[in-house]
mmCIF file of C-alpha atoms and ligand atoms in Angstrom:
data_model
loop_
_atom_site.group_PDB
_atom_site.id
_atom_site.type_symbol
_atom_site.label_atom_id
_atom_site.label_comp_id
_atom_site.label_asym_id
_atom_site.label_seq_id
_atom_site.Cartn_x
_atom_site.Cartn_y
_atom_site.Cartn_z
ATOM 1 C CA UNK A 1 -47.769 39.688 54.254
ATOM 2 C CA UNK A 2 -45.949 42.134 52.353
ATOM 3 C CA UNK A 3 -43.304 42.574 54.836
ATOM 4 C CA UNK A 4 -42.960 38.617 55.345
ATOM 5 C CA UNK A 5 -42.877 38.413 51.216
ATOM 6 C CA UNK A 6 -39.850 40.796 51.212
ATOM 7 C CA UNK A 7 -37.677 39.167 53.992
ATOM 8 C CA UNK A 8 -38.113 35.777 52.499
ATOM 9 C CA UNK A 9 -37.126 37.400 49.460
ATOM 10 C CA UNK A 10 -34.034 39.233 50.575
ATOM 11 C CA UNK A 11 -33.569 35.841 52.946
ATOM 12 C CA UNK A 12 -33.304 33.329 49.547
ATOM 13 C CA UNK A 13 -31.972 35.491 47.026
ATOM 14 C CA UNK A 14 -28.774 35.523 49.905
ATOM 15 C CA UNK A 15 -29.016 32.284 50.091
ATOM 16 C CA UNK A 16 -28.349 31.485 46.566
ATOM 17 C CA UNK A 17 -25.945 34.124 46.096
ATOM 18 C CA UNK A 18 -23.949 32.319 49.008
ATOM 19 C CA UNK A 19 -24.234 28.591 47.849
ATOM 20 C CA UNK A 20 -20.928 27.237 47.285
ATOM 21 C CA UNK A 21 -21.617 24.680 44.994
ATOM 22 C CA UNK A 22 -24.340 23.353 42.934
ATOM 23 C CA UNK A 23 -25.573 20.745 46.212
ATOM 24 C CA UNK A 24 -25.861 23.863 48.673
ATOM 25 C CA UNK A 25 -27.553 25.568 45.736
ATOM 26 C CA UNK A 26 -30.374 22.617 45.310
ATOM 27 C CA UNK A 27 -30.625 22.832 48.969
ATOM 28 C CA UNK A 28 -32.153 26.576 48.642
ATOM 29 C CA UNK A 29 -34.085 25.682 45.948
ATOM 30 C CA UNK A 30 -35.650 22.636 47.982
ATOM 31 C CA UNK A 31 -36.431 25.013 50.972
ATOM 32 C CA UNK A 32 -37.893 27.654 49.109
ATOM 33 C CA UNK A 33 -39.454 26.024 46.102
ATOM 34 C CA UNK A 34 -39.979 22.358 47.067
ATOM 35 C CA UNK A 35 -42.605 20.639 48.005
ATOM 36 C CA UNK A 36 -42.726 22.113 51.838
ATOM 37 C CA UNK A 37 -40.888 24.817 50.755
ATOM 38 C CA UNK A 38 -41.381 28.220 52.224
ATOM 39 C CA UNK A 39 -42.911 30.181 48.684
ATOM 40 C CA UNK A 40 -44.920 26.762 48.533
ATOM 41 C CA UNK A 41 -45.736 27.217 51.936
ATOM 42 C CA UNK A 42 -46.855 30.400 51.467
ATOM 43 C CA UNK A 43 -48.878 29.893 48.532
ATOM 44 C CA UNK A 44 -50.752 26.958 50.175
ATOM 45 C CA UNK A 45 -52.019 30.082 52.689
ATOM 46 C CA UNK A 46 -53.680 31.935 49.830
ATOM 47 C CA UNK A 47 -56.824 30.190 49.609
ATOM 48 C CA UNK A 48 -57.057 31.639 53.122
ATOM 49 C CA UNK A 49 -57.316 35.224 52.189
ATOM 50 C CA UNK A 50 -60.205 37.409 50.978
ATOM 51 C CA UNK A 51 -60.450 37.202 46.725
ATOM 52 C CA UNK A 52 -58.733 40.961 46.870
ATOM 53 C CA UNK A 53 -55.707 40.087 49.242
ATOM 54 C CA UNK A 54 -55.410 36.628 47.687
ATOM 55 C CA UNK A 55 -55.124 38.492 44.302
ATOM 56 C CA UNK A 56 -52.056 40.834 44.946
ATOM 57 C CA UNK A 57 -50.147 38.412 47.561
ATOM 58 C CA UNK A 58 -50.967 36.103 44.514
ATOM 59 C CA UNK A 59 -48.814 37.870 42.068
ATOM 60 C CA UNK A 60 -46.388 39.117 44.411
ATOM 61 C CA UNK A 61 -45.719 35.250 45.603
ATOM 62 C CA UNK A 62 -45.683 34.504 41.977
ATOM 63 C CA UNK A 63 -43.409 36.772 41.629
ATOM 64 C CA UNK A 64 -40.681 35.910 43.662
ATOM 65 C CA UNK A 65 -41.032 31.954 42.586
ATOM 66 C CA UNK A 66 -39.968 33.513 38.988
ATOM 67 C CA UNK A 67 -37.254 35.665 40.316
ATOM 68 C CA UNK A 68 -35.883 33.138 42.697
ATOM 69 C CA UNK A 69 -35.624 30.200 39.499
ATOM 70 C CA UNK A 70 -34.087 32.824 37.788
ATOM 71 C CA UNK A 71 -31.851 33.305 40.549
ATOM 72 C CA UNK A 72 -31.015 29.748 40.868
ATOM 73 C CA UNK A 73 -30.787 29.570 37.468
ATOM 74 C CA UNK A 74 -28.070 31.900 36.935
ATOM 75 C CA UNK A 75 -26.142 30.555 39.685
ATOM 76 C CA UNK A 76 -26.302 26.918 38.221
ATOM 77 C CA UNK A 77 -24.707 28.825 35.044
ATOM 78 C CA UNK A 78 -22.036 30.338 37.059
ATOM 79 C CA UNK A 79 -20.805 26.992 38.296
ATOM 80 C CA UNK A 80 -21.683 25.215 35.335
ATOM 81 C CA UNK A 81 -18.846 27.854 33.515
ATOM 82 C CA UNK A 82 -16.933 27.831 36.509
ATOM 83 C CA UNK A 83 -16.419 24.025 36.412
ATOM 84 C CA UNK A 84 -15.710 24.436 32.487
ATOM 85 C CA UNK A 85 -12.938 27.055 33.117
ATOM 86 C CA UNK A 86 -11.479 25.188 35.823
ATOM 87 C CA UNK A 87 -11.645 22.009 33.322
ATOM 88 C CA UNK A 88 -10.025 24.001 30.401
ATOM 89 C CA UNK A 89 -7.177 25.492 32.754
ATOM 90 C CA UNK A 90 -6.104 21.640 34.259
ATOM 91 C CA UNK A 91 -6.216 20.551 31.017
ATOM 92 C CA UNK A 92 -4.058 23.045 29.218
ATOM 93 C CA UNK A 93 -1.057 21.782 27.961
ATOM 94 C CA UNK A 94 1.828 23.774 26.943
ATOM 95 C CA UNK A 95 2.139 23.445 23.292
ATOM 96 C CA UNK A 96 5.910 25.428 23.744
ATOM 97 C CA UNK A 97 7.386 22.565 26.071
ATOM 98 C CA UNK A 98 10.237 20.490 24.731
ATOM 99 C CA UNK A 99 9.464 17.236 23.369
ATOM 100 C CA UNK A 100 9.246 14.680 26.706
ATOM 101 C CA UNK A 101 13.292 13.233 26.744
ATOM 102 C CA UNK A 102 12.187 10.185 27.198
ATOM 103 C CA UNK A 103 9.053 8.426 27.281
ATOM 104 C CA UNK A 104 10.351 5.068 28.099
ATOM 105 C CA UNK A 105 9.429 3.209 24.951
ATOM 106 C CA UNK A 106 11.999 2.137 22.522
ATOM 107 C CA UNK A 107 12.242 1.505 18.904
ATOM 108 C CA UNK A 108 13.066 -2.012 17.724
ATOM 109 C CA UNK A 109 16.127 -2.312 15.802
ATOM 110 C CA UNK A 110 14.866 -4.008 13.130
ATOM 111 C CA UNK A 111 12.550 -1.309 12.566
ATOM 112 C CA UNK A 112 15.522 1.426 13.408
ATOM 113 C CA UNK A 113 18.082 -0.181 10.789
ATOM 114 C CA UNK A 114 15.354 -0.256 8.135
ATOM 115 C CA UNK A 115 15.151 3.769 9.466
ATOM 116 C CA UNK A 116 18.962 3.902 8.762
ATOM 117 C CA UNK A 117 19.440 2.244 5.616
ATOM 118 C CA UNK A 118 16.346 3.518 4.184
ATOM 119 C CA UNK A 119 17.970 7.449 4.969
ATOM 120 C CA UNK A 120 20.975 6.487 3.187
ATOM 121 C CA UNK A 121 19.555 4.849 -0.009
ATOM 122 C CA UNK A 122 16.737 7.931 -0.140
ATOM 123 C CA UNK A 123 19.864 10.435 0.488
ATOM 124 C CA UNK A 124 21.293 8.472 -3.001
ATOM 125 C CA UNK A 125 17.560 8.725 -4.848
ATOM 126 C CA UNK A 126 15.749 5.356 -3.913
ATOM 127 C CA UNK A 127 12.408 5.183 -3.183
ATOM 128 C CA UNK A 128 10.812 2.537 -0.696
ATOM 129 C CA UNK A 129 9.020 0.082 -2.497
ATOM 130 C CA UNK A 130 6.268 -2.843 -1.357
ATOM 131 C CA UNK A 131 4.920 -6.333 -2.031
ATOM 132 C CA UNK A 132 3.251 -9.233 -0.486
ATOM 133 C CA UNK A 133 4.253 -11.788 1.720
ATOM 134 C CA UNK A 134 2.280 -14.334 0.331
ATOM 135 C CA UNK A 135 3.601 -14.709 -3.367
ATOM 136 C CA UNK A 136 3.107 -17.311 -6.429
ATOM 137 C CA UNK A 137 6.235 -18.852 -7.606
ATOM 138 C CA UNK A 138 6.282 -16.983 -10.083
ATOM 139 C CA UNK A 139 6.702 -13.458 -8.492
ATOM 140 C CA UNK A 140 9.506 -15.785 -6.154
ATOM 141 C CA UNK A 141 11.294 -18.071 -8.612
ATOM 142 C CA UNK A 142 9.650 -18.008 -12.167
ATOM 143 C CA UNK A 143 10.196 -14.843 -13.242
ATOM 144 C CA UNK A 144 13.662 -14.503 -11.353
ATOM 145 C CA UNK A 145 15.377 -16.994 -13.475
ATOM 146 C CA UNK A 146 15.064 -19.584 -11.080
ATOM 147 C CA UNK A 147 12.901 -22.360 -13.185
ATOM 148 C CA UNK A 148 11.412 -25.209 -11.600
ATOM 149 C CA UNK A 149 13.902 -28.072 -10.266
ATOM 150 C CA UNK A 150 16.632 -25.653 -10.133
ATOM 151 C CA UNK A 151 18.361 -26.442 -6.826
ATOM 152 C CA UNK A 152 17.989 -22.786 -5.531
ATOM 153 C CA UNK A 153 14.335 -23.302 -4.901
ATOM 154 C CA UNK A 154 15.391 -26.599 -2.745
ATOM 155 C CA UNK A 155 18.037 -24.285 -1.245
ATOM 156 C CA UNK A 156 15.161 -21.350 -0.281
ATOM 157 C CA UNK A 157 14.047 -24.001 2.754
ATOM 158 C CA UNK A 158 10.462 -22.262 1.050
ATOM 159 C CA UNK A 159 7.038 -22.590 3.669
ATOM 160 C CA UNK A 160 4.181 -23.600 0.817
ATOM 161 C CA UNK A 161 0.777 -22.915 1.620
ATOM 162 C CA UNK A 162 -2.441 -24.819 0.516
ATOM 163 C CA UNK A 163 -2.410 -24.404 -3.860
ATOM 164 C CA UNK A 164 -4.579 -21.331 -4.681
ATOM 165 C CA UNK A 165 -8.126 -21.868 -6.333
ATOM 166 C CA UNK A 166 -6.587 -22.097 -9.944
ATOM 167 C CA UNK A 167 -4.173 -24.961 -8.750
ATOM 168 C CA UNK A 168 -1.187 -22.533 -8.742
ATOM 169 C CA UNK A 169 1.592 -22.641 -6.096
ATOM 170 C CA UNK A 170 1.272 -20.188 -3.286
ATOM 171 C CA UNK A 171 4.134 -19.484 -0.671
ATOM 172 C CA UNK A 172 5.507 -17.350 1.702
ATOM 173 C CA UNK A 173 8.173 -15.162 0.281
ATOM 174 C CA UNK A 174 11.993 -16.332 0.654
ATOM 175 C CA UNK A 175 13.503 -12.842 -0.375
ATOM 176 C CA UNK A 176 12.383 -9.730 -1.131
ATOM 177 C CA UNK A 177 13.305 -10.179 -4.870
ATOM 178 C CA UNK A 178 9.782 -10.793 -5.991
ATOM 179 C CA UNK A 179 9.395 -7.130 -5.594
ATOM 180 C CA UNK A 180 12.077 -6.640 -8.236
ATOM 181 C CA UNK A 181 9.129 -8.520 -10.603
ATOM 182 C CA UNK A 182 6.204 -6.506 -9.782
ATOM 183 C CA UNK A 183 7.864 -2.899 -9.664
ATOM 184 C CA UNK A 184 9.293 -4.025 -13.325
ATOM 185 C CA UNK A 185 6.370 -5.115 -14.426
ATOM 186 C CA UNK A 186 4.035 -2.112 -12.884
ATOM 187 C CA UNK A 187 6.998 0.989 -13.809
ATOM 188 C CA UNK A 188 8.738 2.124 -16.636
ATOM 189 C CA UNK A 189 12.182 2.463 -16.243
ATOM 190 C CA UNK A 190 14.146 4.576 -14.951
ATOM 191 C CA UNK A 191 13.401 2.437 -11.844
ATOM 192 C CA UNK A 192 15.614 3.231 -8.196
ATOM 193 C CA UNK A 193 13.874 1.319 -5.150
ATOM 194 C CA UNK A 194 14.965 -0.636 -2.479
ATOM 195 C CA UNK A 195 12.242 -2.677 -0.514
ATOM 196 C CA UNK A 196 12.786 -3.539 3.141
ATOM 197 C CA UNK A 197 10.046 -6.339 4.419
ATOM 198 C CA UNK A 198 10.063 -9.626 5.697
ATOM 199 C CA UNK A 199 11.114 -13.166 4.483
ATOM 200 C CA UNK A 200 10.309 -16.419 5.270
ATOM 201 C CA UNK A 201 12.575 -19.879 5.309
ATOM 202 C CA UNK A 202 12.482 -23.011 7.504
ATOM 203 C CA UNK A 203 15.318 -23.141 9.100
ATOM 204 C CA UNK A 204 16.056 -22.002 13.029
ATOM 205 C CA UNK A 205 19.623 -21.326 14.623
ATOM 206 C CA UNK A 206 21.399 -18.517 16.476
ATOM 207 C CA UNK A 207 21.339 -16.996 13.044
ATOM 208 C CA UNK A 208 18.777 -18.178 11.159
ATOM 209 C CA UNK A 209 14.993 -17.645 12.080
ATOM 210 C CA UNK A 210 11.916 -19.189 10.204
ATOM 211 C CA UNK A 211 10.352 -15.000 9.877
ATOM 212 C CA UNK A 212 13.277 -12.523 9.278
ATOM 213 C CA UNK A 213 13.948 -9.321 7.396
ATOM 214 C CA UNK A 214 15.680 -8.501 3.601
ATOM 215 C CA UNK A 215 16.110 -5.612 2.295
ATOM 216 C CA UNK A 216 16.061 -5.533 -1.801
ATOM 217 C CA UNK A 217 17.734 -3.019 -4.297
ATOM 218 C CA UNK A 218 16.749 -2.569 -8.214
ATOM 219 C CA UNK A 219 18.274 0.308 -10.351
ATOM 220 C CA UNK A 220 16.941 -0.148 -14.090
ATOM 221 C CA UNK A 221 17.700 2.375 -16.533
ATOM 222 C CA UNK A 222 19.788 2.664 -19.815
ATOM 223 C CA UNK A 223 23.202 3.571 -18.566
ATOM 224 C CA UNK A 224 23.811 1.807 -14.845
ATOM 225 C CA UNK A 225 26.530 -0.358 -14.385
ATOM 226 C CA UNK A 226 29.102 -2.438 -12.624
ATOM 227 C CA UNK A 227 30.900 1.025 -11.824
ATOM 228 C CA UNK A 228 27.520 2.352 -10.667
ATOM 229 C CA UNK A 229 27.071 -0.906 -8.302
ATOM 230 C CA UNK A 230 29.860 -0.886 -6.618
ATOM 231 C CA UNK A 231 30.152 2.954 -5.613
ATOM 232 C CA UNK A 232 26.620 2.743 -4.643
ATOM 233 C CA UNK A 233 27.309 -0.236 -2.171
ATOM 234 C CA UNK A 234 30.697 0.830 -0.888
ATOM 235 C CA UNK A 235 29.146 4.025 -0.070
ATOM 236 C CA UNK A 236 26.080 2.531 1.391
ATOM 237 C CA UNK A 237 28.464 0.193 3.398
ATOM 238 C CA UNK A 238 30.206 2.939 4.388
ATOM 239 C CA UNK A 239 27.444 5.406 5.597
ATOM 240 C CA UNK A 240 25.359 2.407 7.237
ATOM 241 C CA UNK A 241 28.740 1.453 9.543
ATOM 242 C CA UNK A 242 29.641 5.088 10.162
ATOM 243 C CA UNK A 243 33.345 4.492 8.704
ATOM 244 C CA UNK A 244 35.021 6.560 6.079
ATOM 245 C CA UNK A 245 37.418 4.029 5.435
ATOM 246 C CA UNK A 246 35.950 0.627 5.621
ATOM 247 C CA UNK A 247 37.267 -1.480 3.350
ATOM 248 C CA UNK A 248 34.433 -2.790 0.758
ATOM 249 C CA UNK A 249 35.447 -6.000 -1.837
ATOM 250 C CA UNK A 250 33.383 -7.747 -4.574
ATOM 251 C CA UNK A 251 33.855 -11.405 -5.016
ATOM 252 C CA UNK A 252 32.213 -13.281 -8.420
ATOM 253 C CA UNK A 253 29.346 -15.269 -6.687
ATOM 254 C CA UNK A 254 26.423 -16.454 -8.580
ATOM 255 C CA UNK A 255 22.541 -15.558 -8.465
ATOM 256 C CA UNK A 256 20.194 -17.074 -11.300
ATOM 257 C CA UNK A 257 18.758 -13.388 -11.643
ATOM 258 C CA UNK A 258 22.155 -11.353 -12.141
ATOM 259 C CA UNK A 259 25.008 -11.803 -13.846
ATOM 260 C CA UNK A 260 27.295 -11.100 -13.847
ATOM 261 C CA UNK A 261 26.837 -11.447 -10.155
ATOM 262 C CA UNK A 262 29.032 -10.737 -6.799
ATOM 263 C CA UNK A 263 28.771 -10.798 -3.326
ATOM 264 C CA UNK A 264 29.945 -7.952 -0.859
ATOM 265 C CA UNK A 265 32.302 -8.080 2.054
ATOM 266 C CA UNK A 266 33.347 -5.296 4.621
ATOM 267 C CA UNK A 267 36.565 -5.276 6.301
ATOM 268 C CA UNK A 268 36.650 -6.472 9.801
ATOM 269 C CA UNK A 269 38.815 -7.382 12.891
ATOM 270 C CA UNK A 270 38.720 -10.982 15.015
ATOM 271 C CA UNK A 271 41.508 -10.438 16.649
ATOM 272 C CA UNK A 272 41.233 -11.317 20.312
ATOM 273 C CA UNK A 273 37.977 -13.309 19.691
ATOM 274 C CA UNK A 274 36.364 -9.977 19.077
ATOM 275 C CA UNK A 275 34.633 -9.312 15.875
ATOM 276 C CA UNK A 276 34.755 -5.578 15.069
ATOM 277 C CA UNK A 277 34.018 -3.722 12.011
ATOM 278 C CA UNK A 278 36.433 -1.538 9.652
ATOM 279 C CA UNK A 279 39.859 -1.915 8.275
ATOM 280 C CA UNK A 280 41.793 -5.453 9.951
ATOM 281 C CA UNK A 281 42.687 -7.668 7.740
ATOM 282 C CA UNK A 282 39.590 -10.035 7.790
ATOM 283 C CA UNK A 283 36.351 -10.169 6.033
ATOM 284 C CA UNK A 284 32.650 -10.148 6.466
ATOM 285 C CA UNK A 285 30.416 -11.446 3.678
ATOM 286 C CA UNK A 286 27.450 -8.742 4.260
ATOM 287 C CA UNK A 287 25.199 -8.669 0.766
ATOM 288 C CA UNK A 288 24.496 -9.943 -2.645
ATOM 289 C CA UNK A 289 24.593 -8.495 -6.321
ATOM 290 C CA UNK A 290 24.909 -8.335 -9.838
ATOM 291 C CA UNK A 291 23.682 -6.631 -12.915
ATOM 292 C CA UNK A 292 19.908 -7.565 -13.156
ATOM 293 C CA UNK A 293 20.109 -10.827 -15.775
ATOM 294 C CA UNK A 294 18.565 -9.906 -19.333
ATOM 295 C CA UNK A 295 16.063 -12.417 -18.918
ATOM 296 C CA UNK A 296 14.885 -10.923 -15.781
ATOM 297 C CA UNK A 297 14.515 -8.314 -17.859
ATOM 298 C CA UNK A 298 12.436 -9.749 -20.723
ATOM 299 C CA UNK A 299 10.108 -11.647 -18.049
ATOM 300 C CA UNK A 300 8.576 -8.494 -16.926
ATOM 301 C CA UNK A 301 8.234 -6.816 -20.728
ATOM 302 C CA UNK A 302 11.431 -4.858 -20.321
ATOM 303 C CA UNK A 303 13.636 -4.529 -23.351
ATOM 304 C CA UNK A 304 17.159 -6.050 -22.406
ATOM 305 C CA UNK A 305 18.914 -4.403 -25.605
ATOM 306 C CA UNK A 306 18.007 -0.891 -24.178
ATOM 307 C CA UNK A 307 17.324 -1.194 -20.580
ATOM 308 C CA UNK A 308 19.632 -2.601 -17.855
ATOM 309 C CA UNK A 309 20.283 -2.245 -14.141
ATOM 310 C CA UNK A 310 21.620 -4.121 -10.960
ATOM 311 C CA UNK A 311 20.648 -5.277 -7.890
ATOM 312 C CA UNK A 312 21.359 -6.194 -5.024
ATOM 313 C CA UNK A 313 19.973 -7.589 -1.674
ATOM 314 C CA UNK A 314 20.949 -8.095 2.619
ATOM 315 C CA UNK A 315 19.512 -9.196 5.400
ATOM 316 C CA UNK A 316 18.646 -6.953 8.119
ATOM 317 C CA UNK A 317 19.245 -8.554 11.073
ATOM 318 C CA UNK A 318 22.416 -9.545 9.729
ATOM 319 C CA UNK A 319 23.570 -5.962 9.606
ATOM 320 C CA UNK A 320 22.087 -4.809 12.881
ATOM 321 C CA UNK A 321 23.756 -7.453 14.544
ATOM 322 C CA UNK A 322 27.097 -6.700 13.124
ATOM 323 C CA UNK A 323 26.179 -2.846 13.791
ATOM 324 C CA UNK A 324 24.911 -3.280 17.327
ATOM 325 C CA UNK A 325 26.789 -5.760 18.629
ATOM 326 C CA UNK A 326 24.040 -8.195 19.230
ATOM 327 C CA UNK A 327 25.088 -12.074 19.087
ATOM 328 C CA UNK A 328 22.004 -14.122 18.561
ATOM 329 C CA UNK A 329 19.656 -13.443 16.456
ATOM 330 C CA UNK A 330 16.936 -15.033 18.071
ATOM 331 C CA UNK A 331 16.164 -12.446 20.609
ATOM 332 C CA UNK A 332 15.066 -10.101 17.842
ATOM 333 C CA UNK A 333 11.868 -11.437 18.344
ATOM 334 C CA UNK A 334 11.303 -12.808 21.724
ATOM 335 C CA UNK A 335 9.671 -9.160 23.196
ATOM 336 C CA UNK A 336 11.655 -8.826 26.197
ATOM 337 C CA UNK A 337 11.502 -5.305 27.163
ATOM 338 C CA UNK A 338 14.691 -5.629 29.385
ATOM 339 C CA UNK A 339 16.308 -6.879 25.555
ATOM 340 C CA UNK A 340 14.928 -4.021 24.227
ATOM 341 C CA UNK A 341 15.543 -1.125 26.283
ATOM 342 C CA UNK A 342 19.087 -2.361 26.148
ATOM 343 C CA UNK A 343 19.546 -2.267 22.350
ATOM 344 C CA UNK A 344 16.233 -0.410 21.043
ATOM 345 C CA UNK A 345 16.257 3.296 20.414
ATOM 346 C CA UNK A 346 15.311 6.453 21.475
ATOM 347 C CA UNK A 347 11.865 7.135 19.303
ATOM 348 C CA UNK A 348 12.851 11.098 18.760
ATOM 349 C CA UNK A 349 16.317 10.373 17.436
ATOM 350 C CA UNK A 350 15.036 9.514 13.715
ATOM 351 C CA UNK A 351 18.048 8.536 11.400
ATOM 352 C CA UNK A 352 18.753 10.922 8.567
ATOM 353 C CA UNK A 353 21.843 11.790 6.787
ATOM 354 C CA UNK A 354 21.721 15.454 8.082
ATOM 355 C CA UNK A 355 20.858 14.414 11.797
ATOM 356 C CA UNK A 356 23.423 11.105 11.864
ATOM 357 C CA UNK A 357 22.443 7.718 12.263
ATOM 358 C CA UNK A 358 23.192 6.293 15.810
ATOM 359 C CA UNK A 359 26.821 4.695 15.902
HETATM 360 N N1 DAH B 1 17.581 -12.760 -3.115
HETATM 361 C C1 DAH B 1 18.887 -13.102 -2.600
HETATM 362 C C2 DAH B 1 18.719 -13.940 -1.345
HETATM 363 O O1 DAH B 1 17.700 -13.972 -0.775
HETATM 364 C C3 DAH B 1 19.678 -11.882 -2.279
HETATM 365 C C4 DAH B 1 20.052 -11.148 -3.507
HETATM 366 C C5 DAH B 1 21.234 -11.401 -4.141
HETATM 367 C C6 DAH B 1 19.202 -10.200 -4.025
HETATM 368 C C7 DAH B 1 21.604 -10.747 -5.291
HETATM 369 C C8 DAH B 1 19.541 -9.522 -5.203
HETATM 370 C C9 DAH B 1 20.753 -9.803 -5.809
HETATM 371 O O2 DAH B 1 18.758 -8.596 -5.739
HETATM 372 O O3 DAH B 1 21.081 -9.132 -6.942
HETATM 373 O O4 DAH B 1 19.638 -14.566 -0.928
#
């Protein structure tokens, strides 16, 4: 019995060492420990033998069960960390690699000229600054000097929505100036932000869409002026298009919330049918400004006799267009990938005045 006891041993103890995987291992433990496995074979014999032999092949059967599930055991925790190594080392991933070149997704222009202009104007001091879509006509009109029946507010093509619970009017914003309002009501001077976001008008053309973007400038402090305006828009103008020389004029325009007020035109070229910007003889109206308008001022609690500013405001499609070279605005937001893998942008090439902005 002894004998037979030992062979079986040495037999499944090889057996486990040799499984090569955790269903050849359950296979040994089925023959040797299952229900007509050989150990439970052999114990079903014991009730065969005399009390004193039944005793001592007892233990001895007993154990070799124990040393066998602790065989079994251990090799279920060799290929249970075996499987976890082999897990860690396909997963690794090699934190030194250069950045993919290209992942094949693109960044929207839109989104890539807000990039742009937003590294120039921060390069200059601005900081990015946020408000609502939905506004009150105050935030939109009121506040800006545009009162009610003034023909501008006919002029903003304006979406309403439904009155709000207190009967006031609620709409969706026609320019980005509202922001001027809150960050003048919210801030104490000295105030330097600019606030990209979108607009709203009804009105739908090759250049002219019902959603589109604006991006908004406000300077308020006690010593800005004209002088300070213009150098900060020619050199905007000039950083944005990537030209040293581009030629940058103000024309007297008006705006119910600045005055006086102007609006901004680069130099450009037609000749040939073919608009291109820089110096050429011909112009490009491209923005609006002025010095913020003392009661702009006074509607938001700021002291006109000590505090004054200017502002200004674009639209961003506009200037990506004339940038990029796109003709119709329209496609901006029809999400054709075969549009935008032509004139999106790389993802890792993020504008900044140190790095360049794409040309
Ligand atoms: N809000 C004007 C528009 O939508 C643009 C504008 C012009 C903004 C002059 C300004 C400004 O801040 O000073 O047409």
């Amino acid at each position: 019995m002894q004998e037979q006891i030992d062979r079986l041993k040495g037999d499944t103890l090889g057996r486990i060492a040799a499984a090569a995987d955790a269903a050849a291992l359950d296979q040994v433990r089925v023959s040797a420990l299952g229900k007509k496995g050989d150990i439970t074979e052999m114990m079903k014999q014991l009730g065969r033998l005399t009390p004193d032999e039944r005793r001592t092949t007892g233990q001895l059967l007993n154990a070799l069960k124990d040393e066998v599930t602790a065989a079994i055991a251990a090799r279920e925790a060799e290929f249970r960390s075996a499987a976890i190594d082999a897990k860690l080392s396909n997963e690794r991933i090699d934190m030194t690699l250069p950045a993919r070149p290209d992942a094949g997704g693109r960044i929207h222009p839109v989104s890539q000229t807000i990039d742009e202009l937003t590294a120039v104007f921060g390069e200059m001091g601005f900081t990015v600054a946020e408000g609502p879509d939905i506004e009150g006509d105050f935030y939109n009109f009121t506040a800006l000097n545009i009162p009610p029946e003034h023909p501008a507010r006919q002029a903003h093509d304006t979406f309403y929505l439904p009155p709000a619970a207190d009967g006031s009017t609620v709409l969706l914003r026609t320019h980005t100036s509202p922001v001027q309002i809150r960050t003048m009501q919210q801030v104490k001077p000295p105030i330097r932000i600019i606030v990209p976001g979108r607009t709203y008008r009804c009105d739908y053309d090759a250049t002219h869409s019902p959603m589109f973007h604006q991006v908004e400038g406000l300077v308020v402090d006690e010593t800005s002026h004209m002088g300070h305006l213009k150098g900060c828009l020619i050199e905007f103008c000039r950083a944005f298009f990537g030209i040293d020389d581009l030629p940058v004029r103000f024309r007297p325009s008006y705006f119910p919330f600045t005055e006086p007020s102007a609006e901004v035109d680069i130099g450009c070229s037609r000749a040939g049918g073919e608009l291109r910007i820089g110096a050429g003889g011909d112009w490009l109206e491209i923005l609006g400004c002025g010095m913020v308008h003392p009661k702009v001022l006074a509607n938001c609690g700021i002291d006109p006799q000590r505090y004054q500013g200017f502002a200004f405001g674009m639209g961003i499609e506009r200037i990506a267009m004339l940038k990029y070279g796109i003709p119709d605005l329209r496609t901006f937001y029809e999400s054709d990938l075969r549009w935008l893998r032509h004139y999106g942008f790389v993802p890792l090439d993020v504008p900044s005045m140190t790095s360049g902005l794409s040309q």
